[in-house]
């Protein structure tokens, strides 16, 4: 038999045993579980045959380029330690899709951001390679469109369009590690916060762990991110007061003792009740530094003067606005049971 000899019915038998529809990309192990021998796999992939080997140990059961979905599954099949389960159960349980379970592998980087719905991330067909995250000790090389990235500890994957993807902060860090254009980095970080995917603190934590905060274009993007994150948090604070019927405070003020020192700035202050709200927008790496010490000193000083300070994080405002409103309302109601606060001068900030 030469390469131009048509396939015999015996050589084409595997194609009739295999799934159609969505599962048109399978690994060597899956094909073997279906009774396809290595010789039959090679025969199907010969010139003029119906299949192609797309990545090592991964086959497309058709000729021509893969779809974006097939490429994602092919990369995961190449990188993952797949849970032992047949590709096509003989008797699938009712309501259970024939969906592979990928172990120790997930899509990350720009491809993951696209799957998370980022408008500023490129379309999947335009990506020359797909980043896949695996444990650091895995012996696996990048090949073809599969670009292997490693982590000492894998994050818990999320699911998007039926494939496991890294959470947004990790996917951002993996994408940023390969980007040199500051504008692209700023757009991605900004969309992550503006679209509600995550808070600035989570992004900065991942960038810090990836040792990316020393790159000038990343530092500039992070500065812009923190400014935008604070603006979004302030808008949510305004919405909390409005939507939950809290009394109107004075916004963005500085407090001073009469003829005395500056006491600090506050995002919201109720003078009659001597209750203040301050947004805690510190970056994660600042939790134990001088800025946190300053937060503590200011709070202790104000409370000695009889002023109750409520610290609110952007995440709490996003995920539990009603609960934060209840905390502030309780502090306002409790003001009548406290001794009067010291007189302070309230100035616009």
CSV table of C-alpha atoms in Angstrom, one decimal:
chain,number,residue,atom,x,y,z
A,1,UNK,CA,0.0,0.0,0.0
A,2,UNK,CA,1.4,3.5,-0.9
A,3,UNK,CA,0.3,6.9,0.3
A,4,UNK,CA,-2.1,7.2,-2.6
A,5,UNK,CA,-3.9,3.9,-2.0
A,6,UNK,CA,-7.5,4.5,-0.7
A,7,UNK,CA,-8.2,3.4,2.8
A,8,UNK,CA,-9.8,0.0,3.0
A,9,UNK,CA,-13.0,-0.5,5.0
A,10,UNK,CA,-10.9,-2.2,7.7
A,11,UNK,CA,-8.6,0.8,8.0
A,12,UNK,CA,-11.6,3.2,8.2
A,13,UNK,CA,-13.4,1.2,10.9
A,14,UNK,CA,-12.2,3.5,13.8
A,15,UNK,CA,-14.1,6.4,12.4
A,16,UNK,CA,-17.4,4.6,12.7
A,17,UNK,CA,-16.7,3.8,16.4
A,18,UNK,CA,-16.0,7.4,17.3
A,19,UNK,CA,-18.2,10.2,18.5
A,20,UNK,CA,-19.5,12.9,16.3
A,21,UNK,CA,-20.6,16.4,17.1
A,22,UNK,CA,-18.6,18.1,19.8
A,23,UNK,CA,-15.9,15.5,20.5
A,24,UNK,CA,-13.8,15.7,17.4
A,25,UNK,CA,-10.6,16.0,19.3
A,26,UNK,CA,-9.3,13.1,21.3
A,27,UNK,CA,-6.2,11.9,23.0
A,28,UNK,CA,-4.3,8.7,22.4
A,29,UNK,CA,-5.6,7.3,25.8
A,30,UNK,CA,-9.2,8.1,24.8
A,31,UNK,CA,-8.8,6.5,21.4
A,32,UNK,CA,-7.3,3.4,23.0
A,33,UNK,CA,-10.2,3.2,25.5
A,34,UNK,CA,-12.5,3.1,22.4
A,35,UNK,CA,-10.5,0.1,21.0
A,36,UNK,CA,-8.5,2.1,18.4
A,37,UNK,CA,-4.9,0.7,18.2
A,38,UNK,CA,-1.8,2.8,17.6
A,39,UNK,CA,-1.6,1.3,14.1
A,40,UNK,CA,-5.1,2.4,13.3
A,41,UNK,CA,-4.4,5.9,14.6
A,42,UNK,CA,-1.3,6.1,12.3
A,43,UNK,CA,-3.3,4.8,9.4
A,44,UNK,CA,-6.1,7.4,9.8
A,45,UNK,CA,-3.5,10.2,9.9
A,46,UNK,CA,-1.7,9.1,6.7
A,47,UNK,CA,-1.7,11.4,3.6
A,48,UNK,CA,-5.3,11.5,2.4
A,49,UNK,CA,-6.7,10.1,5.6
A,50,UNK,CA,-9.6,11.6,7.6
A,51,UNK,CA,-7.6,12.5,10.7
A,52,UNK,CA,-4.6,14.6,11.7
A,53,UNK,CA,-2.3,14.6,14.7
A,54,UNK,CA,-2.6,18.1,16.0
A,55,UNK,CA,-0.3,17.9,19.1
A,56,UNK,CA,1.7,15.1,20.5
A,57,UNK,CA,-0.8,12.5,21.7
A,58,UNK,CA,-3.8,14.6,20.5
A,59,UNK,CA,-5.8,13.9,17.3
A,60,UNK,CA,-8.3,15.9,15.3
A,61,UNK,CA,-10.8,13.5,13.8
A,62,UNK,CA,-11.0,15.7,10.6
A,63,UNK,CA,-8.8,17.4,8.2
A,64,UNK,CA,-8.4,21.2,8.0
A,65,UNK,CA,-7.8,23.7,10.7
A,66,UNK,CA,-9.4,23.2,14.2
A,67,UNK,CA,-12.1,25.4,15.5
A,68,UNK,CA,-11.3,27.6,18.5
A,69,UNK,CA,-13.1,25.2,20.8
A,70,UNK,CA,-11.2,22.3,19.4
A,71,UNK,CA,-7.9,24.1,19.8
A,72,UNK,CA,-8.6,24.8,23.5
A,73,UNK,CA,-9.5,21.1,24.1
A,74,UNK,CA,-6.5,19.9,22.2
A,75,UNK,CA,-4.2,22.1,24.4
A,76,UNK,CA,-5.8,20.8,27.5
A,77,UNK,CA,-5.6,17.2,26.4
A,78,UNK,CA,-1.9,17.7,25.7
A,79,UNK,CA,-1.2,19.3,29.1
A,80,UNK,CA,-3.6,17.6,31.5
A,81,UNK,CA,-3.5,14.5,33.5
A,82,UNK,CA,-7.1,13.6,32.6
A,83,UNK,CA,-9.3,11.8,35.1
A,84,UNK,CA,-9.7,8.2,34.0
A,85,UNK,CA,-13.1,8.2,32.3
A,86,UNK,CA,-14.1,7.0,28.9
A,87,UNK,CA,-14.4,9.7,26.2
A,88,UNK,CA,-17.8,8.3,25.3
A,89,UNK,CA,-19.6,6.3,28.1
A,90,UNK,CA,-21.4,3.2,26.9
A,91,UNK,CA,-24.4,4.2,29.1
A,92,UNK,CA,-24.1,7.9,30.0
A,93,UNK,CA,-26.1,9.0,33.0
A,94,UNK,CA,-29.2,11.0,32.1
A,95,UNK,CA,-28.4,14.7,32.0
A,96,UNK,CA,-24.6,14.2,32.2
A,97,UNK,CA,-22.8,15.8,29.2
A,98,UNK,CA,-19.9,13.9,27.6
A,99,UNK,CA,-17.4,16.6,28.9
A,100,UNK,CA,-13.8,15.7,29.7
A,101,UNK,CA,-12.5,16.5,33.1
A,102,UNK,CA,-9.0,18.0,33.0
A,103,UNK,CA,-6.7,17.5,35.9
A,104,UNK,CA,-3.7,19.8,36.7
A,105,UNK,CA,-4.3,22.0,33.7
A,106,UNK,CA,-6.2,25.1,32.9
A,107,UNK,CA,-6.3,27.8,30.2
A,108,UNK,CA,-4.7,31.0,31.3
A,109,UNK,CA,-3.3,34.3,29.9
A,110,UNK,CA,-5.0,36.1,27.0
A,111,UNK,CA,-7.1,33.1,25.9
A,112,UNK,CA,-8.5,32.8,29.5
A,113,UNK,CA,-9.3,36.5,29.5
A,114,UNK,CA,-11.2,36.2,26.2
A,115,UNK,CA,-13.1,33.3,27.7
A,116,UNK,CA,-13.9,35.4,30.7
A,117,UNK,CA,-15.5,37.9,28.4
A,118,UNK,CA,-12.8,40.6,28.2
A,119,UNK,CA,-13.6,43.0,25.3
A,120,UNK,CA,-10.0,44.2,25.3
A,121,UNK,CA,-8.5,40.7,24.9
A,122,UNK,CA,-8.0,39.4,21.4
A,123,UNK,CA,-10.3,36.9,19.7
A,124,UNK,CA,-9.3,33.3,20.1
A,125,UNK,CA,-8.6,32.7,16.4
A,126,UNK,CA,-6.1,35.6,16.3
A,127,UNK,CA,-3.9,34.0,19.1
A,128,UNK,CA,-0.9,32.1,17.7
A,129,UNK,CA,-0.7,30.2,20.9
A,130,UNK,CA,-2.8,29.2,23.9
A,131,UNK,CA,-1.3,29.5,27.4
A,132,UNK,CA,-2.0,26.5,29.6
A,133,UNK,CA,-1.1,26.5,33.3
A,134,UNK,CA,0.3,23.3,34.9
A,135,UNK,CA,2.1,22.4,38.1
A,136,UNK,CA,5.8,23.5,38.2
A,137,UNK,CA,7.1,19.9,38.5
A,138,UNK,CA,5.3,18.6,35.4
A,139,UNK,CA,7.7,17.5,32.6
A,140,UNK,CA,6.0,19.2,29.7
A,141,UNK,CA,7.3,21.4,26.9
A,142,UNK,CA,5.6,24.0,24.9
A,143,UNK,CA,4.8,22.8,21.4
A,144,UNK,CA,2.7,23.9,18.5
A,145,UNK,CA,0.0,26.3,19.8
A,146,UNK,CA,0.3,25.0,23.3
A,147,UNK,CA,2.4,27.4,25.5
A,148,UNK,CA,3.1,25.9,28.9
A,149,UNK,CA,3.2,28.1,32.0
A,150,UNK,CA,3.9,26.8,35.4
A,151,UNK,CA,2.8,27.4,39.0
A,152,UNK,CA,4.0,26.2,42.3
A,153,UNK,CA,0.4,25.9,43.4
A,154,UNK,CA,-2.4,25.9,40.9
A,155,UNK,CA,-5.4,28.2,41.6
A,156,UNK,CA,-8.9,26.7,41.7
A,157,UNK,CA,-10.0,26.8,38.1
A,158,UNK,CA,-13.3,28.4,36.9
A,159,UNK,CA,-15.3,27.2,34.0
A,160,UNK,CA,-16.0,29.1,30.8
A,161,UNK,CA,-17.5,27.7,27.7
A,162,UNK,CA,-17.0,24.2,29.1
A,163,UNK,CA,-13.2,24.4,29.7
A,164,UNK,CA,-11.3,25.1,32.9
A,165,UNK,CA,-9.8,28.6,33.0
A,166,UNK,CA,-7.6,30.4,35.5
A,167,UNK,CA,-9.3,33.0,37.7
A,168,UNK,CA,-9.1,36.5,36.3
A,169,UNK,CA,-6.2,37.8,38.6
A,170,UNK,CA,-4.0,34.8,37.7
A,171,UNK,CA,-4.9,35.0,34.0
A,172,UNK,CA,-4.0,38.7,34.0
A,173,UNK,CA,-0.6,38.1,35.6
A,174,UNK,CA,0.2,35.4,33.1
A,175,UNK,CA,-0.9,37.7,30.2
A,176,UNK,CA,1.0,40.7,31.6
A,177,UNK,CA,4.2,38.7,32.0
A,178,UNK,CA,4.3,38.4,28.2
A,179,UNK,CA,3.2,41.9,27.2
A,180,UNK,CA,5.5,44.8,26.7
A,181,UNK,CA,2.9,47.4,25.6
A,182,UNK,CA,1.8,49.6,28.5
A,183,UNK,CA,-1.4,50.6,26.8
A,184,UNK,CA,-2.5,47.0,26.4
A,185,UNK,CA,-1.7,46.3,30.0
A,186,UNK,CA,-3.6,49.3,31.3
A,187,UNK,CA,-6.7,48.4,29.2
A,188,UNK,CA,-6.7,44.8,30.5
A,189,UNK,CA,-6.3,45.8,34.2
A,190,UNK,CA,-8.8,48.6,33.9
A,191,UNK,CA,-11.5,46.3,32.3
A,192,UNK,CA,-10.9,43.7,35.0
A,193,UNK,CA,-12.0,46.3,37.7
A,194,UNK,CA,-14.5,48.3,35.7
A,195,UNK,CA,-16.4,45.2,34.5
A,196,UNK,CA,-16.5,43.8,38.1
A,197,UNK,CA,-14.3,40.7,37.5
A,198,UNK,CA,-12.2,41.4,40.5
A,199,UNK,CA,-10.8,44.1,42.8
A,200,UNK,CA,-7.5,45.9,42.3
A,201,UNK,CA,-6.0,44.3,45.4
A,202,UNK,CA,-6.4,40.8,44.0
A,203,UNK,CA,-4.7,41.8,40.7
A,204,UNK,CA,-1.8,43.5,42.5
A,205,UNK,CA,-1.3,40.5,44.7
A,206,UNK,CA,-0.9,38.2,41.6
A,207,UNK,CA,1.4,40.7,39.9
A,208,UNK,CA,3.5,41.0,43.0
A,209,UNK,CA,3.8,37.2,43.3
A,210,UNK,CA,4.8,37.0,39.7
A,211,UNK,CA,7.5,39.7,40.3
A,212,UNK,CA,6.1,42.0,37.7
A,213,UNK,CA,5.8,45.1,39.8
A,214,UNK,CA,9.4,46.1,38.9
A,215,UNK,CA,8.6,46.7,35.3
A,216,UNK,CA,8.0,50.4,34.5
A,217,UNK,CA,5.0,49.8,32.2
A,218,UNK,CA,3.4,47.6,34.8
A,219,UNK,CA,3.9,50.1,37.6
A,220,UNK,CA,2.3,52.8,35.5
A,221,UNK,CA,-0.7,50.5,34.7
A,222,UNK,CA,-1.0,49.7,38.4
A,223,UNK,CA,-1.0,53.3,39.4
A,224,UNK,CA,-3.9,54.0,37.0
A,225,UNK,CA,-5.6,50.8,38.2
A,226,UNK,CA,-5.6,52.0,41.9
A,227,UNK,CA,-6.9,55.4,40.9
A,228,UNK,CA,-9.7,53.9,38.9
A,229,UNK,CA,-10.4,51.3,41.6
A,230,UNK,CA,-10.8,54.1,44.2
A,231,UNK,CA,-13.2,56.0,41.9
A,232,UNK,CA,-15.3,52.9,41.4
A,233,UNK,CA,-15.4,52.3,45.1
A,234,UNK,CA,-16.4,55.9,45.8
A,235,UNK,CA,-19.3,55.5,43.3
A,236,UNK,CA,-20.4,52.4,45.1
A,237,UNK,CA,-20.2,54.2,48.5
A,238,UNK,CA,-22.5,56.9,47.1
A,239,UNK,CA,-24.9,54.3,45.8
A,240,UNK,CA,-24.9,52.5,49.2
A,241,UNK,CA,-26.0,55.7,51.0
A,242,UNK,CA,-28.6,56.4,48.4
A,243,UNK,CA,-30.1,52.9,47.8
A,244,UNK,CA,-30.3,52.0,51.5
A,245,UNK,CA,-31.8,55.2,52.7
A,246,UNK,CA,-28.9,56.4,55.0
A,247,UNK,CA,-28.8,60.0,56.0
A,248,UNK,CA,-26.7,62.2,53.7
A,249,UNK,CA,-23.1,62.7,55.0
A,250,UNK,CA,-20.6,65.3,54.1
A,251,UNK,CA,-18.4,63.8,51.5
A,252,UNK,CA,-14.6,63.8,51.2
A,253,UNK,CA,-13.6,66.0,54.1
A,254,UNK,CA,-10.6,66.7,56.3
A,255,UNK,CA,-11.0,66.9,60.1
A,256,UNK,CA,-9.0,69.3,62.3
A,257,UNK,CA,-9.1,70.2,66.0
A,258,UNK,CA,-9.9,73.9,66.5
A,259,UNK,CA,-6.5,75.6,66.2
A,260,UNK,CA,-4.9,72.2,66.4
A,261,UNK,CA,-3.5,69.5,64.2
A,262,UNK,CA,-4.9,67.8,61.1
A,263,UNK,CA,-6.7,64.6,62.1
A,264,UNK,CA,-7.0,63.0,58.6
A,265,UNK,CA,-9.2,62.8,55.6
A,266,UNK,CA,-12.4,60.8,55.4
A,267,UNK,CA,-14.6,59.7,52.5
A,268,UNK,CA,-17.9,60.3,54.4
A,269,UNK,CA,-18.7,61.9,57.7
A,270,UNK,CA,-21.9,62.4,59.7
A,271,UNK,CA,-21.1,65.3,62.0
A,272,UNK,CA,-24.2,65.0,64.3
A,273,UNK,CA,-23.6,61.4,65.0
A,274,UNK,CA,-19.8,61.6,64.8
A,275,UNK,CA,-19.6,58.6,62.5
A,276,UNK,CA,-17.0,58.4,59.7
A,277,UNK,CA,-16.5,56.0,56.7
A,278,UNK,CA,-13.1,55.5,55.1
A,279,UNK,CA,-12.4,53.4,52.1
A,280,UNK,CA,-9.6,51.0,52.6
A,281,UNK,CA,-7.9,50.8,49.2
A,282,UNK,CA,-4.5,49.8,50.2
A,283,UNK,CA,-2.6,47.4,47.9
A,284,UNK,CA,-1.9,44.0,49.4
A,285,UNK,CA,1.8,44.6,49.7
A,286,UNK,CA,1.0,47.6,51.9
A,287,UNK,CA,-0.8,45.7,54.6
A,288,UNK,CA,2.0,45.7,57.1
A,289,UNK,CA,3.8,48.8,56.1
A,290,UNK,CA,3.8,52.4,57.3
A,291,UNK,CA,0.6,53.2,55.5
A,292,UNK,CA,-1.3,50.7,57.6
A,293,UNK,CA,0.3,52.0,60.7
A,294,UNK,CA,-1.0,55.4,59.7
A,295,UNK,CA,-4.5,54.0,59.3
A,296,UNK,CA,-4.3,52.6,62.8
A,297,UNK,CA,-3.0,55.8,64.4
A,298,UNK,CA,-5.7,57.9,62.7
A,299,UNK,CA,-8.5,55.6,63.7
A,300,UNK,CA,-7.3,55.4,67.3
A,301,UNK,CA,-6.9,59.2,67.5
A,302,UNK,CA,-10.4,59.8,66.1
A,303,UNK,CA,-12.0,57.2,68.4
A,304,UNK,CA,-10.3,58.8,71.5
A,305,UNK,CA,-12.2,62.0,70.4
A,306,UNK,CA,-15.5,60.0,70.3
A,307,UNK,CA,-15.7,59.6,66.5
A,308,UNK,CA,-16.6,56.1,65.3
A,309,UNK,CA,-14.7,55.1,62.2
A,310,UNK,CA,-16.0,52.4,59.8
A,311,UNK,CA,-13.5,51.0,57.4
A,312,UNK,CA,-15.0,49.6,54.2
A,313,UNK,CA,-13.1,47.7,51.5
A,314,UNK,CA,-14.0,47.9,47.8
A,315,UNK,CA,-14.7,44.2,47.8
A,316,UNK,CA,-17.2,44.4,50.6
A,317,UNK,CA,-19.0,47.2,48.8
A,318,UNK,CA,-19.2,45.1,45.7
A,319,UNK,CA,-20.2,41.8,47.2
A,320,UNK,CA,-22.1,42.9,50.4
A,321,UNK,CA,-23.3,46.4,50.0
A,322,UNK,CA,-26.4,45.8,52.1
A,323,UNK,CA,-24.4,44.3,54.9
A,324,UNK,CA,-22.0,47.4,54.9
A,325,UNK,CA,-25.0,49.7,54.9
A,326,UNK,CA,-26.3,47.9,58.0
A,327,UNK,CA,-23.0,48.4,59.7
A,328,UNK,CA,-23.0,52.1,59.1
A,329,UNK,CA,-26.7,52.4,60.1
A,330,UNK,CA,-25.9,50.6,63.4
A,331,UNK,CA,-23.1,53.0,64.1
A,332,UNK,CA,-25.4,56.0,63.4
A,333,UNK,CA,-28.1,54.6,65.7
A,334,UNK,CA,-25.7,53.9,68.5
A,335,UNK,CA,-24.4,57.4,68.5
A,336,UNK,CA,-27.1,58.5,70.9
A,337,UNK,CA,-25.8,56.0,73.6
A,338,UNK,CA,-22.3,57.4,73.5
A,339,UNK,CA,-20.8,60.5,75.2
A,340,UNK,CA,-20.7,63.5,72.9
A,341,UNK,CA,-17.7,63.6,70.6
A,342,UNK,CA,-15.1,66.4,70.8
A,343,UNK,CA,-15.8,69.4,68.6
A,344,UNK,CA,-13.8,69.2,65.3
A,345,UNK,CA,-13.6,71.4,62.3
A,346,UNK,CA,-14.8,69.9,59.1
A,347,UNK,CA,-13.1,71.1,55.9
A,348,UNK,CA,-13.5,70.0,52.2
A,349,UNK,CA,-10.7,67.8,51.0
